[in-house]
mmCIF file of C-alpha atoms and ligand atoms in Angstrom:
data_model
loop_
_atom_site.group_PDB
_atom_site.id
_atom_site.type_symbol
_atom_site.label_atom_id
_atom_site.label_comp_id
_atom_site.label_asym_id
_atom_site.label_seq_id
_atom_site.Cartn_x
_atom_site.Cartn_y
_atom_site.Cartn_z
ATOM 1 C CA UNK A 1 -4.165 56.440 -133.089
ATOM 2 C CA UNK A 2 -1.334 56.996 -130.644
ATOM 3 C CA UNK A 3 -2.060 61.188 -130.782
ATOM 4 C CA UNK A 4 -5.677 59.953 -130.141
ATOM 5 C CA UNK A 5 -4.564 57.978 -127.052
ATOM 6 C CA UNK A 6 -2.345 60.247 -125.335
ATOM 7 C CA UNK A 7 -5.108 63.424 -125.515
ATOM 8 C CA UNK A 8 -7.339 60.945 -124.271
ATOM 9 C CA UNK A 9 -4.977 59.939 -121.063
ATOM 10 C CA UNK A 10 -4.223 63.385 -120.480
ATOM 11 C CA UNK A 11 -8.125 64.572 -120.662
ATOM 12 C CA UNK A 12 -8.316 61.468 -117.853
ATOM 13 C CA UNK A 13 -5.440 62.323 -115.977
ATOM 14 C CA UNK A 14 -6.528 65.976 -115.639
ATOM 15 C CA UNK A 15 -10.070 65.288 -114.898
ATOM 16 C CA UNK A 16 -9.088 62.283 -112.065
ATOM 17 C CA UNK A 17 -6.466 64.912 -110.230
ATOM 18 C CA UNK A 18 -9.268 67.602 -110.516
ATOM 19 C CA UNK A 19 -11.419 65.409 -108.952
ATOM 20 C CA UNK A 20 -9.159 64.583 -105.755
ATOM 21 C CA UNK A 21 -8.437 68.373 -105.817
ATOM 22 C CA UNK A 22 -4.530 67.883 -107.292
ATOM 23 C CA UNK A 23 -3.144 70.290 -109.608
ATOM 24 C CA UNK A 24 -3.083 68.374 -113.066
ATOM 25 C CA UNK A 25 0.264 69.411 -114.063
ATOM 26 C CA UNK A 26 1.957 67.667 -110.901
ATOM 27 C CA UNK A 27 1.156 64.160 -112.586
ATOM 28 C CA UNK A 28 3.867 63.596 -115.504
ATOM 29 C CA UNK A 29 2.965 61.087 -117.942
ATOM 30 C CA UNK A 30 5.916 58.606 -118.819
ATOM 31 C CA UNK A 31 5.409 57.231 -122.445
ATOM 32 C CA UNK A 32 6.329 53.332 -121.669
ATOM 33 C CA UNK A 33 7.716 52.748 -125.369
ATOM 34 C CA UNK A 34 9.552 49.069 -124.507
ATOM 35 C CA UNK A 35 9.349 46.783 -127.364
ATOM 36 C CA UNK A 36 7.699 49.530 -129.917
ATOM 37 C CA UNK A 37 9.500 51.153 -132.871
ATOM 38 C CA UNK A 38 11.013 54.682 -132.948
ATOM 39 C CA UNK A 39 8.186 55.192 -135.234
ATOM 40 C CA UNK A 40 5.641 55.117 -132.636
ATOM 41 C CA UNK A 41 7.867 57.207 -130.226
ATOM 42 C CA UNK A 42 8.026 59.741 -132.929
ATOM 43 C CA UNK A 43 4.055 59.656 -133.725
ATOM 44 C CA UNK A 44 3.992 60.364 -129.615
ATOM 45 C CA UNK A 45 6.361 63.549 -129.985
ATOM 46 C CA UNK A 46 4.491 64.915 -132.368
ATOM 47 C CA UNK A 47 1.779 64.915 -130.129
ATOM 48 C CA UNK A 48 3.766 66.982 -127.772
ATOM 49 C CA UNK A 49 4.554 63.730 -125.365
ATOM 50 C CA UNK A 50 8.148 63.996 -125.308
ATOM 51 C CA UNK A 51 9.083 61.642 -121.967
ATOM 52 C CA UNK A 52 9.431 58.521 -122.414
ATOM 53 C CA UNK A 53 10.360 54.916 -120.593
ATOM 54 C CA UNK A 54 12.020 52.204 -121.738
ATOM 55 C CA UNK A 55 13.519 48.795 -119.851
ATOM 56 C CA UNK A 56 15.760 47.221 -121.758
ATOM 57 C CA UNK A 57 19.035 49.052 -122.751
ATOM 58 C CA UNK A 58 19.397 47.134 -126.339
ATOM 59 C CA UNK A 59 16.042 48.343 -127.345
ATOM 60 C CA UNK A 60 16.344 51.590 -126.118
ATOM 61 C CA UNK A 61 19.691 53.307 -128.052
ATOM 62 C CA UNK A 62 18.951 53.524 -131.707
ATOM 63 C CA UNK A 63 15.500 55.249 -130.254
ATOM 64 C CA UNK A 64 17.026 57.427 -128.024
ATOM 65 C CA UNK A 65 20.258 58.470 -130.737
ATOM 66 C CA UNK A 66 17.572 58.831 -133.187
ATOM 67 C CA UNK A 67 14.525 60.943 -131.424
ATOM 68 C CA UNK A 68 16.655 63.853 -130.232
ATOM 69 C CA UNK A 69 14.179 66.329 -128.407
ATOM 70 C CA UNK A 70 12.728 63.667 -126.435
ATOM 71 C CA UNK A 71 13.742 62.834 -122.666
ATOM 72 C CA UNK A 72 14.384 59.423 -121.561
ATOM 73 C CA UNK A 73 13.713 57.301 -118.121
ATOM 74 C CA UNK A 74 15.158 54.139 -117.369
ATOM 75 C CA UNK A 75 12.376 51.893 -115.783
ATOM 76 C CA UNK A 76 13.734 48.273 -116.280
ATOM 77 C CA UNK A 77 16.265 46.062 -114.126
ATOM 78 C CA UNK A 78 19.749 47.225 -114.391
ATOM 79 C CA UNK A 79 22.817 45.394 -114.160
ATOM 80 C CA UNK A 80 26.051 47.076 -113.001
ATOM 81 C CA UNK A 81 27.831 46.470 -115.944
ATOM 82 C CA UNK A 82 25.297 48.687 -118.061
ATOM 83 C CA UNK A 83 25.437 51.490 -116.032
ATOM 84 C CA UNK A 84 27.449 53.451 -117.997
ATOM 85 C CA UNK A 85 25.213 53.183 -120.678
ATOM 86 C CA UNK A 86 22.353 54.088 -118.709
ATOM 87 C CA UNK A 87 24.005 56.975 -116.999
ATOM 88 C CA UNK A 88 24.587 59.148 -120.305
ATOM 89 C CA UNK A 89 21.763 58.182 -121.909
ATOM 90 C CA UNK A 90 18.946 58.864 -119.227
ATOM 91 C CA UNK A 91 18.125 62.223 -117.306
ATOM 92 C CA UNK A 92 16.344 59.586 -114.805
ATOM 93 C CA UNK A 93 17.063 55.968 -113.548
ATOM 94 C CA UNK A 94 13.704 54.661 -112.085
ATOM 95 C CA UNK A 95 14.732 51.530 -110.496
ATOM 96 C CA UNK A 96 17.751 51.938 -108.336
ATOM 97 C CA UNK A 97 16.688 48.880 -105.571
ATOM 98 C CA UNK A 98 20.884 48.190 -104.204
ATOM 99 C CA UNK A 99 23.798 50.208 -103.326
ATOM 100 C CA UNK A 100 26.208 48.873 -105.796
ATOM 101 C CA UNK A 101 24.049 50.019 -108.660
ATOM 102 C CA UNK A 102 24.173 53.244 -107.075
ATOM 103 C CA UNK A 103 27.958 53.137 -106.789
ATOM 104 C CA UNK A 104 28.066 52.392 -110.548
ATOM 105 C CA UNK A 105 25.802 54.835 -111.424
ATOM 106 C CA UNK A 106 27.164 57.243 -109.598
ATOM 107 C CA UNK A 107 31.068 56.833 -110.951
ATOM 108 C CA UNK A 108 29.703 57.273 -114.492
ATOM 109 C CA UNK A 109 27.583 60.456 -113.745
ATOM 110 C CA UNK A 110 30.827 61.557 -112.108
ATOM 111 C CA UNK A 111 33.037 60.683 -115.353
ATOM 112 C CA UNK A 112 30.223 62.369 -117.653
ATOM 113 C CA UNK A 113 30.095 65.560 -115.889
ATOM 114 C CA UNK A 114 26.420 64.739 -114.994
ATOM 115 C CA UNK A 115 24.061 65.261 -112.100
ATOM 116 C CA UNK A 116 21.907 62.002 -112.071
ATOM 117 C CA UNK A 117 18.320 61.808 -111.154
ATOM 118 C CA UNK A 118 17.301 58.724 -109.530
ATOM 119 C CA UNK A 119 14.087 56.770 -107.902
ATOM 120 C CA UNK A 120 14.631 54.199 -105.287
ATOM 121 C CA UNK A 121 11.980 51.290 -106.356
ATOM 122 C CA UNK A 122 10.403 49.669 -103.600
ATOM 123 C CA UNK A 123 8.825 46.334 -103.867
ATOM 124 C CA UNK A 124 5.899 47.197 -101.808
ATOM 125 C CA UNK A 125 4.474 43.846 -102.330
ATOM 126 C CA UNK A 126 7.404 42.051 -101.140
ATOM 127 C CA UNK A 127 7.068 39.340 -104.385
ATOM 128 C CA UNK A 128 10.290 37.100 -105.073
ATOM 129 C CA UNK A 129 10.456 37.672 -108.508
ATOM 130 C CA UNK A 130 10.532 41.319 -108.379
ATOM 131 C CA UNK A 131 12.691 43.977 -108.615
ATOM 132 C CA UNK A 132 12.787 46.715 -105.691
ATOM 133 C CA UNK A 133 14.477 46.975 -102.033
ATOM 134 C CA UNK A 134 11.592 45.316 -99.490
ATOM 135 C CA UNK A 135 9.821 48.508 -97.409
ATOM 136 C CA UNK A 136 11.591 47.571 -94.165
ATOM 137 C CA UNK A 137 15.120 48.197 -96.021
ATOM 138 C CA UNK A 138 14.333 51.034 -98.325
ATOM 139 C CA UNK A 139 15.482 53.984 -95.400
ATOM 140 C CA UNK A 140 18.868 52.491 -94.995
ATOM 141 C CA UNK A 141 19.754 52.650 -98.509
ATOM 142 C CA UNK A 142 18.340 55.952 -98.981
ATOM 143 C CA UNK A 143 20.538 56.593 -96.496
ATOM 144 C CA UNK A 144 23.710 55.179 -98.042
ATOM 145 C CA UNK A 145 22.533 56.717 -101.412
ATOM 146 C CA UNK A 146 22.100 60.091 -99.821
ATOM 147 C CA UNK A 147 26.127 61.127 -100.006
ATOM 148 C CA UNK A 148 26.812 59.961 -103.532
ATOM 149 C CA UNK A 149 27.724 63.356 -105.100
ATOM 150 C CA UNK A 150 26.289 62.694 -108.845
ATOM 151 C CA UNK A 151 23.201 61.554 -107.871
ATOM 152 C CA UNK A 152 19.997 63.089 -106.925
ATOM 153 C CA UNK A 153 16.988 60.975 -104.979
ATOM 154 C CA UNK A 154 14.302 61.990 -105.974
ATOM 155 C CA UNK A 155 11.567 59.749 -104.457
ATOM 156 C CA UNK A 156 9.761 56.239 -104.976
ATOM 157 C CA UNK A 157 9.160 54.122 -107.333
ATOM 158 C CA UNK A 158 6.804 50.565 -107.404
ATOM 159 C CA UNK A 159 5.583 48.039 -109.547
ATOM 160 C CA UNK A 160 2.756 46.753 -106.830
ATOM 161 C CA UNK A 161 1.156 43.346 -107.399
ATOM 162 C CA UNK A 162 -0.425 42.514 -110.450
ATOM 163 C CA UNK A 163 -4.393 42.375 -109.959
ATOM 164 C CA UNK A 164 -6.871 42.306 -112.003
ATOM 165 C CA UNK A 165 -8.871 45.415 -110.868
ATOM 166 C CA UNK A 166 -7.456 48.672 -110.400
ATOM 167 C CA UNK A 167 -8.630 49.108 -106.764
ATOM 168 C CA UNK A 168 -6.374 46.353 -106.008
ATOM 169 C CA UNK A 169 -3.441 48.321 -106.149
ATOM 170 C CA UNK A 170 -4.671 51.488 -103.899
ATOM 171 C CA UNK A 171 -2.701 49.824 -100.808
ATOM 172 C CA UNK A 172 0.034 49.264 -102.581
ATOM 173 C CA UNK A 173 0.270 52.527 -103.739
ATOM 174 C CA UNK A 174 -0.598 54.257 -100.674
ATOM 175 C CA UNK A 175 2.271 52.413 -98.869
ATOM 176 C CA UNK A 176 4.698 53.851 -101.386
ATOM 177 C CA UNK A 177 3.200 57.266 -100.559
ATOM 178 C CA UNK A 178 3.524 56.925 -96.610
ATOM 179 C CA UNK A 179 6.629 55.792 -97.227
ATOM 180 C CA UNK A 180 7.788 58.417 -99.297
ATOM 181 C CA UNK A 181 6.058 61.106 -96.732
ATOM 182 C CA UNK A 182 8.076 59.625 -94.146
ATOM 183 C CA UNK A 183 11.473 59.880 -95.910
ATOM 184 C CA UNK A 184 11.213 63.111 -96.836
ATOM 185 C CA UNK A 185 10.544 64.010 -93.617
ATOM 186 C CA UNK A 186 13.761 62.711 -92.385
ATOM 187 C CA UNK A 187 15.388 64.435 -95.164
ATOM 188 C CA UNK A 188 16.074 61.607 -97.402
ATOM 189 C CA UNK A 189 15.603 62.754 -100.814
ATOM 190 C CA UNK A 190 17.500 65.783 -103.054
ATOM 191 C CA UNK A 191 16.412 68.750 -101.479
ATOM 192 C CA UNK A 192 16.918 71.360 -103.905
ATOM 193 C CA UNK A 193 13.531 72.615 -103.866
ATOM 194 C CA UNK A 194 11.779 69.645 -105.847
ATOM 195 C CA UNK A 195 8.792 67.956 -104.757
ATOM 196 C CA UNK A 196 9.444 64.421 -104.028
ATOM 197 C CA UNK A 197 8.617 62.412 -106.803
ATOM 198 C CA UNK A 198 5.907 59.353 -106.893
ATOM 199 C CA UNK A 199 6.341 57.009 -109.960
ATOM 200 C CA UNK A 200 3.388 54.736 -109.641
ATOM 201 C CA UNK A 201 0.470 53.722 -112.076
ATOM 202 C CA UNK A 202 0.522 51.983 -115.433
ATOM 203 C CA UNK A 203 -1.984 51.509 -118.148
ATOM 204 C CA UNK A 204 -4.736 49.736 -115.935
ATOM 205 C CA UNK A 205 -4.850 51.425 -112.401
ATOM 206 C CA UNK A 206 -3.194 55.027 -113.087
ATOM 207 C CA UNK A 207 -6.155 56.897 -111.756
ATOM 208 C CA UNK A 208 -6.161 54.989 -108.850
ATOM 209 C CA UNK A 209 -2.252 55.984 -108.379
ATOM 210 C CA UNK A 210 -3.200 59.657 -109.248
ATOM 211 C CA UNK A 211 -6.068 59.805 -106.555
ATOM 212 C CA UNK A 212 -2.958 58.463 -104.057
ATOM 213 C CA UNK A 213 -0.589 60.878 -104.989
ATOM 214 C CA UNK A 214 1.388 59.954 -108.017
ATOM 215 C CA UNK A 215 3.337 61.894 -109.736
ATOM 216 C CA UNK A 216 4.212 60.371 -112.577
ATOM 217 C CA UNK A 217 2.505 57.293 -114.303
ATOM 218 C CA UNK A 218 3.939 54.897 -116.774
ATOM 219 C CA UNK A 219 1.563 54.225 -119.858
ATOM 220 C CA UNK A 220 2.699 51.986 -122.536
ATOM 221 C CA UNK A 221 -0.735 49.713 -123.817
ATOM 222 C CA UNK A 222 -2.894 52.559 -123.231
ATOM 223 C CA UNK A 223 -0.808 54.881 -125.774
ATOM 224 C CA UNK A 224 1.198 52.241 -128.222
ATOM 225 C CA UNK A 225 -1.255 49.148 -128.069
ATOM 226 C CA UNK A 226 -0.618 46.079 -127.285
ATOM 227 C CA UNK A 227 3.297 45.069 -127.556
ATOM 228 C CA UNK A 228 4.385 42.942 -129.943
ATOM 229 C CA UNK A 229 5.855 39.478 -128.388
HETATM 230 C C1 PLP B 301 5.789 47.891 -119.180
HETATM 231 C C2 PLP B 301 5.860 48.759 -117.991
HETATM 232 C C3 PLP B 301 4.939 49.794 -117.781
HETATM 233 C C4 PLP B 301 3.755 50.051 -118.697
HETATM 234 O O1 PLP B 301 2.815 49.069 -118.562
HETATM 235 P P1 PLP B 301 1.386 49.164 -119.344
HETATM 236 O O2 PLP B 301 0.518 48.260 -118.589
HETATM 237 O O3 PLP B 301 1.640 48.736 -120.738
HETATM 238 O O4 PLP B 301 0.950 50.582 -119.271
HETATM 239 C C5 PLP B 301 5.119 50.607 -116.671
HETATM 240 N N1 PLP B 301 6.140 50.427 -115.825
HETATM 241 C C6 PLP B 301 7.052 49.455 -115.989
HETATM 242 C C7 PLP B 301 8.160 49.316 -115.021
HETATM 243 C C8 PLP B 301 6.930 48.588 -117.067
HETATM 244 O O5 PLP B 301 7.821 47.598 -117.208
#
Protein backbone atom coordinates (compact mmCIF):
# COMPACT_ATOMS: atom_id res chain seq x y z
CA UNK A 1 0.00 0.00 0.00
CA UNK A 2 2.53 2.62 1.01
CA UNK A 3 5.16 1.24 -2.04
CA UNK A 4 1.91 1.61 -4.13
CA UNK A 5 1.50 5.25 -3.03
CA UNK A 6 4.82 6.62 -3.30
CA UNK A 7 5.34 5.15 -7.21
CA UNK A 8 2.15 6.65 -7.70
CA UNK A 9 3.29 10.34 -6.31
CA UNK A 10 6.41 10.08 -8.03
CA UNK A 11 4.70 8.96 -11.57
CA UNK A 12 2.55 12.44 -10.65
CA UNK A 13 5.28 14.45 -9.62
CA UNK A 14 7.31 13.60 -12.75
CA UNK A 15 4.54 13.93 -15.15
CA UNK A 16 3.24 17.59 -13.43
CA UNK A 17 7.11 19.04 -13.66
CA UNK A 18 7.23 17.59 -17.27
CA UNK A 19 4.34 19.33 -17.98
CA UNK A 20 5.55 22.95 -16.76
CA UNK A 21 8.84 21.98 -18.53
CA UNK A 22 10.90 21.33 -14.93
CA UNK A 23 13.37 18.70 -14.69
CA UNK A 24 11.63 15.94 -12.45
CA UNK A 25 14.52 15.25 -10.33
CA UNK A 26 14.66 18.99 -8.96
CA UNK A 27 11.35 18.22 -6.91
CA UNK A 28 12.42 16.03 -3.70
CA UNK A 29 9.71 14.25 -2.11
CA UNK A 30 9.73 14.56 1.83
CA UNK A 31 8.00 11.41 3.38
CA UNK A 32 5.79 13.35 6.21
CA UNK A 33 5.89 10.22 8.68
CA UNK A 34 4.45 12.32 12.02
CA UNK A 35 2.33 10.20 14.11
CA UNK A 36 3.02 6.77 11.98
CA UNK A 37 5.12 3.81 13.19
CA UNK A 38 8.73 3.02 12.17
CA UNK A 39 7.01 0.26 10.46
CA UNK A 40 5.54 2.35 7.87
CA UNK A 41 8.81 4.42 7.51
CA UNK A 42 10.52 1.19 6.88
CA UNK A 43 7.76 -0.17 4.26
CA UNK A 44 8.66 3.53 2.56
CA UNK A 45 12.56 2.69 2.46
CA UNK A 46 12.09 -0.24 0.96
CA UNK A 47 10.53 1.46 -1.70
CA UNK A 48 13.62 3.45 -2.20
CA UNK A 49 11.97 6.74 -0.35
CA UNK A 50 14.55 7.29 2.11
CA UNK A 51 13.76 11.25 3.24
CA UNK A 52 11.62 11.73 5.53
CA UNK A 53 9.74 14.58 7.88
CA UNK A 54 8.70 14.49 11.09
CA UNK A 55 7.35 17.45 13.71
CA UNK A 56 7.46 16.42 16.88
CA UNK A 57 10.88 15.50 18.46
CA UNK A 58 9.33 12.67 20.97
CA UNK A 59 7.91 10.86 18.07
CA UNK A 60 10.65 11.19 15.94
CA UNK A 61 13.94 9.42 17.92
CA UNK A 62 13.24 5.77 18.33
CA UNK A 63 12.39 6.14 14.32
CA UNK A 64 15.25 7.91 13.44
CA UNK A 65 17.88 5.56 15.98
CA UNK A 66 16.13 2.71 14.52
CA UNK A 67 15.86 3.33 10.47
CA UNK A 68 19.56 4.01 9.90
CA UNK A 69 19.95 4.68 6.03
CA UNK A 70 17.21 7.04 6.00
CA UNK A 71 17.65 11.00 6.14
CA UNK A 72 15.65 13.08 8.36
CA UNK A 73 13.98 16.81 8.14
CA UNK A 74 12.66 18.62 10.91
CA UNK A 75 9.31 20.29 9.77
CA UNK A 76 7.46 21.01 13.13
CA UNK A 77 7.71 24.06 15.69
CA UNK A 78 10.85 24.05 17.62
CA UNK A 79 11.54 25.25 20.92
CA UNK A 80 15.04 26.41 21.92
CA UNK A 81 15.47 24.06 24.47
CA UNK A 82 15.23 21.05 21.89
CA UNK A 83 17.61 22.24 19.68
CA UNK A 84 20.20 20.16 20.54
CA UNK A 85 18.25 17.33 19.86
CA UNK A 86 17.23 18.50 16.62
CA UNK A 87 20.65 19.60 15.56
CA UNK A 88 22.31 15.97 15.64
CA UNK A 89 19.56 14.26 14.64
CA UNK A 90 18.48 16.17 11.36
CA UNK A 91 20.64 16.95 8.13
CA UNK A 92 17.75 19.76 7.69
CA UNK A 93 15.67 22.05 10.06
CA UNK A 94 12.62 23.26 7.96
CA UNK A 95 11.14 25.78 10.15
CA UNK A 96 13.65 28.20 11.47
CA UNK A 97 10.96 31.49 11.74
CA UNK A 98 13.36 33.64 14.83
CA UNK A 99 16.87 34.39 15.48
CA UNK A 100 17.22 32.78 18.80
CA UNK A 101 16.35 29.41 17.36
CA UNK A 102 19.00 30.06 15.01
CA UNK A 103 21.45 30.96 17.77
CA UNK A 104 20.58 27.61 19.42
CA UNK A 105 20.81 25.76 16.53
CA UNK A 106 23.69 27.06 15.52
CA UNK A 107 25.82 26.50 19.03
CA UNK A 108 24.89 22.81 18.82
CA UNK A 109 25.93 22.31 15.09
CA UNK A 110 29.06 24.09 16.31
CA UNK A 111 29.54 21.59 19.43
CA UNK A 112 28.70 18.51 17.02
CA UNK A 113 31.17 19.29 14.46
CA UNK A 114 28.22 19.78 12.00
CA UNK A 115 27.35 22.01 9.08
CA UNK A 116 23.50 22.58 9.49
CA UNK A 117 21.08 22.94 6.70
CA UNK A 118 18.28 25.15 7.35
CA UNK A 119 14.87 26.72 5.71
CA UNK A 120 13.59 29.99 6.90
CA UNK A 121 9.56 29.34 7.05
CA UNK A 122 7.60 32.14 6.06
CA UNK A 123 4.05 32.54 7.02
CA UNK A 124 2.97 33.80 3.73
CA UNK A 125 -0.52 33.99 4.89
CA UNK A 126 0.20 36.07 7.78
CA UNK A 127 -2.37 33.67 10.16
CA UNK A 128 -1.98 34.14 14.09
CA UNK A 129 -1.79 30.75 14.89
CA UNK A 130 0.98 29.89 12.68
CA UNK A 131 4.36 29.29 12.71
CA UNK A 132 6.76 31.34 10.24
CA UNK A 133 8.44 35.01 10.23
CA UNK A 134 5.56 37.42 8.37
CA UNK A 135 6.98 38.24 4.50
CA UNK A 136 7.78 41.86 5.41
CA UNK A 137 10.39 40.49 8.17
CA UNK A 138 11.75 37.41 6.54
CA UNK A 139 15.00 39.56 4.71
CA UNK A 140 16.16 40.89 7.99
CA UNK A 141 16.51 37.65 9.59
CA UNK A 142 17.98 36.08 6.67
CA UNK A 143 20.17 38.62 7.16
CA UNK A 144 21.05 38.04 10.81
CA UNK A 145 21.07 34.24 10.01
CA UNK A 146 23.46 34.76 7.15
CA UNK A 147 26.87 34.94 9.53
CA UNK A 148 26.10 32.02 11.79
CA UNK A 149 29.06 29.76 10.86
CA UNK A 150 27.24 26.15 11.32
CA UNK A 151 24.45 26.90 9.46
CA UNK A 152 23.58 26.87 5.89
CA UNK A 153 20.21 28.81 4.40
CA UNK A 154 19.09 27.17 2.10
CA UNK A 155 15.78 28.78 1.01
CA UNK A 156 11.92 28.95 1.99
CA UNK A 157 9.71 27.20 3.54
CA UNK A 158 5.50 27.72 4.00
CA UNK A 159 2.59 26.18 5.29
CA UNK A 160 0.05 28.65 3.19
CA UNK A 161 -3.60 28.78 4.27
CA UNK A 162 -5.58 25.86 4.52
CA UNK A 163 -8.25 25.74 1.55
CA UNK A 164 -10.15 23.42 0.38
CA UNK A 165 -9.04 23.34 -3.32
CA UNK A 166 -5.64 23.12 -4.41
CA UNK A 167 -5.72 26.27 -6.62
CA UNK A 168 -6.20 28.09 -3.51
CA UNK A 169 -2.81 27.89 -2.52
CA UNK A 170 -1.04 28.97 -6.02
CA UNK A 171 -0.66 32.67 -4.48
CA UNK A 172 0.55 31.58 -1.60
CA UNK A 173 3.01 29.63 -3.08
CA UNK A 174 4.04 31.93 -5.69
CA UNK A 175 4.75 34.60 -2.99
CA UNK A 176 7.16 32.21 -1.34
CA UNK A 177 8.80 31.83 -4.77
CA UNK A 178 9.16 35.72 -5.50
CA UNK A 179 10.31 35.93 -2.34
CA UNK A 180 12.82 33.44 -2.48
CA UNK A 181 13.93 34.87 -6.16
CA UNK A 182 14.43 38.05 -4.54
CA UNK A 183 16.68 36.85 -1.68
CA UNK A 184 18.82 35.05 -3.57
CA UNK A 185 19.37 37.75 -5.56
CA UNK A 186 20.66 39.79 -2.78
CA UNK A 187 22.73 36.94 -1.81
CA UNK A 188 20.85 35.69 1.09
CA UNK A 189 21.05 32.07 1.06
CA UNK A 190 24.33 29.42 1.26
CA UNK A 191 25.97 29.94 -1.82
CA UNK A 192 28.00 27.01 -2.32
CA UNK A 193 26.70 26.16 -5.58
CA UNK A 194 23.13 24.81 -4.46
CA UNK A 195 20.02 25.83 -5.95
CA UNK A 196 17.89 27.58 -3.53
CA UNK A 197 15.57 25.36 -2.08
CA UNK A 198 11.49 25.68 -2.18
CA UNK A 199 9.72 23.47 0.49
CA UNK A 200 6.12 23.92 -0.39
CA UNK A 201 3.18 21.42 -1.18
CA UNK A 202 1.58 18.72 0.91
CA UNK A 203 -0.70 15.87 0.17
CA UNK A 204 -3.61 18.01 -1.42
CA UNK A 205 -2.07 20.89 -3.59
CA UNK A 206 1.63 19.53 -4.37
CA UNK A 207 1.20 19.81 -8.08
CA UNK A 208 0.08 23.09 -7.78
CA UNK A 209 3.45 23.89 -5.66
CA UNK A 210 5.46 21.91 -8.34
CA UNK A 211 3.95 23.97 -11.34
CA UNK A 212 5.26 27.20 -8.98
CA UNK A 213 8.53 26.04 -8.44
CA UNK A 214 8.84 23.73 -5.52
CA UNK A 215 11.40 21.88 -4.77
CA UNK A 216 10.55 19.74 -2.35
CA UNK A 217 6.96 18.66 -1.21
CA UNK A 218 5.87 17.19 2.04
CA UNK A 219 3.49 14.07 1.62
CA UNK A 220 2.30 12.32 4.62
CA UNK A 221 -1.79 11.17 3.87
CA UNK A 222 -1.04 10.61 0.37
CA UNK A 223 1.80 7.90 1.24
CA UNK A 224 0.92 6.61 5.05
CA UNK A 225 -2.99 7.21 5.10
CA UNK A 226 -4.77 8.88 7.21
CA UNK A 227 -2.96 9.52 10.78
CA UNK A 228 -4.07 8.01 13.58
CA UNK A 229 -5.52 10.65 16.32
C1 LIG B 1 1.64 17.10 8.39
C2 LIG B 1 2.45 18.01 7.56
C3 LIG B 1 2.63 17.78 6.19
C4 LIG B 1 1.95 16.65 5.44
O1 LIG B 1 0.61 16.90 5.31
P1 LIG B 1 -0.34 15.90 4.43
O2 LIG B 1 -1.51 16.73 4.12
O3 LIG B 1 -0.64 14.74 5.29
O4 LIG B 1 0.43 15.52 3.22
C5 LIG B 1 3.47 18.64 5.50
N1 LIG B 1 4.10 19.66 6.10
C6 LIG B 1 3.96 19.91 7.41
C7 LIG B 1 4.69 21.04 8.03
C8 LIG B 1 3.12 19.10 8.18
O5 LIG B 1 2.96 19.38 9.48
Amino acid sequence: MICRNIKRIRAEVRETALHCGRDPDAVRLVAVSKRMPVEAVAAACQCGQLLFGENYLQDAVGKIERVEQAQWHFIGHLQSNKAGTAAKLFQMIETVDRLKIAQALDRHAGRLNKKLEVLVQVNVGREPQKSGIAPEHAEALLREIQPLPNLKVRGLMTMPPYGHAPEASRLWFRTLKELADRFAAEALFADDNTSVELSMGMSGDFKVAIEEGATMIRIGTAIFGKRPV
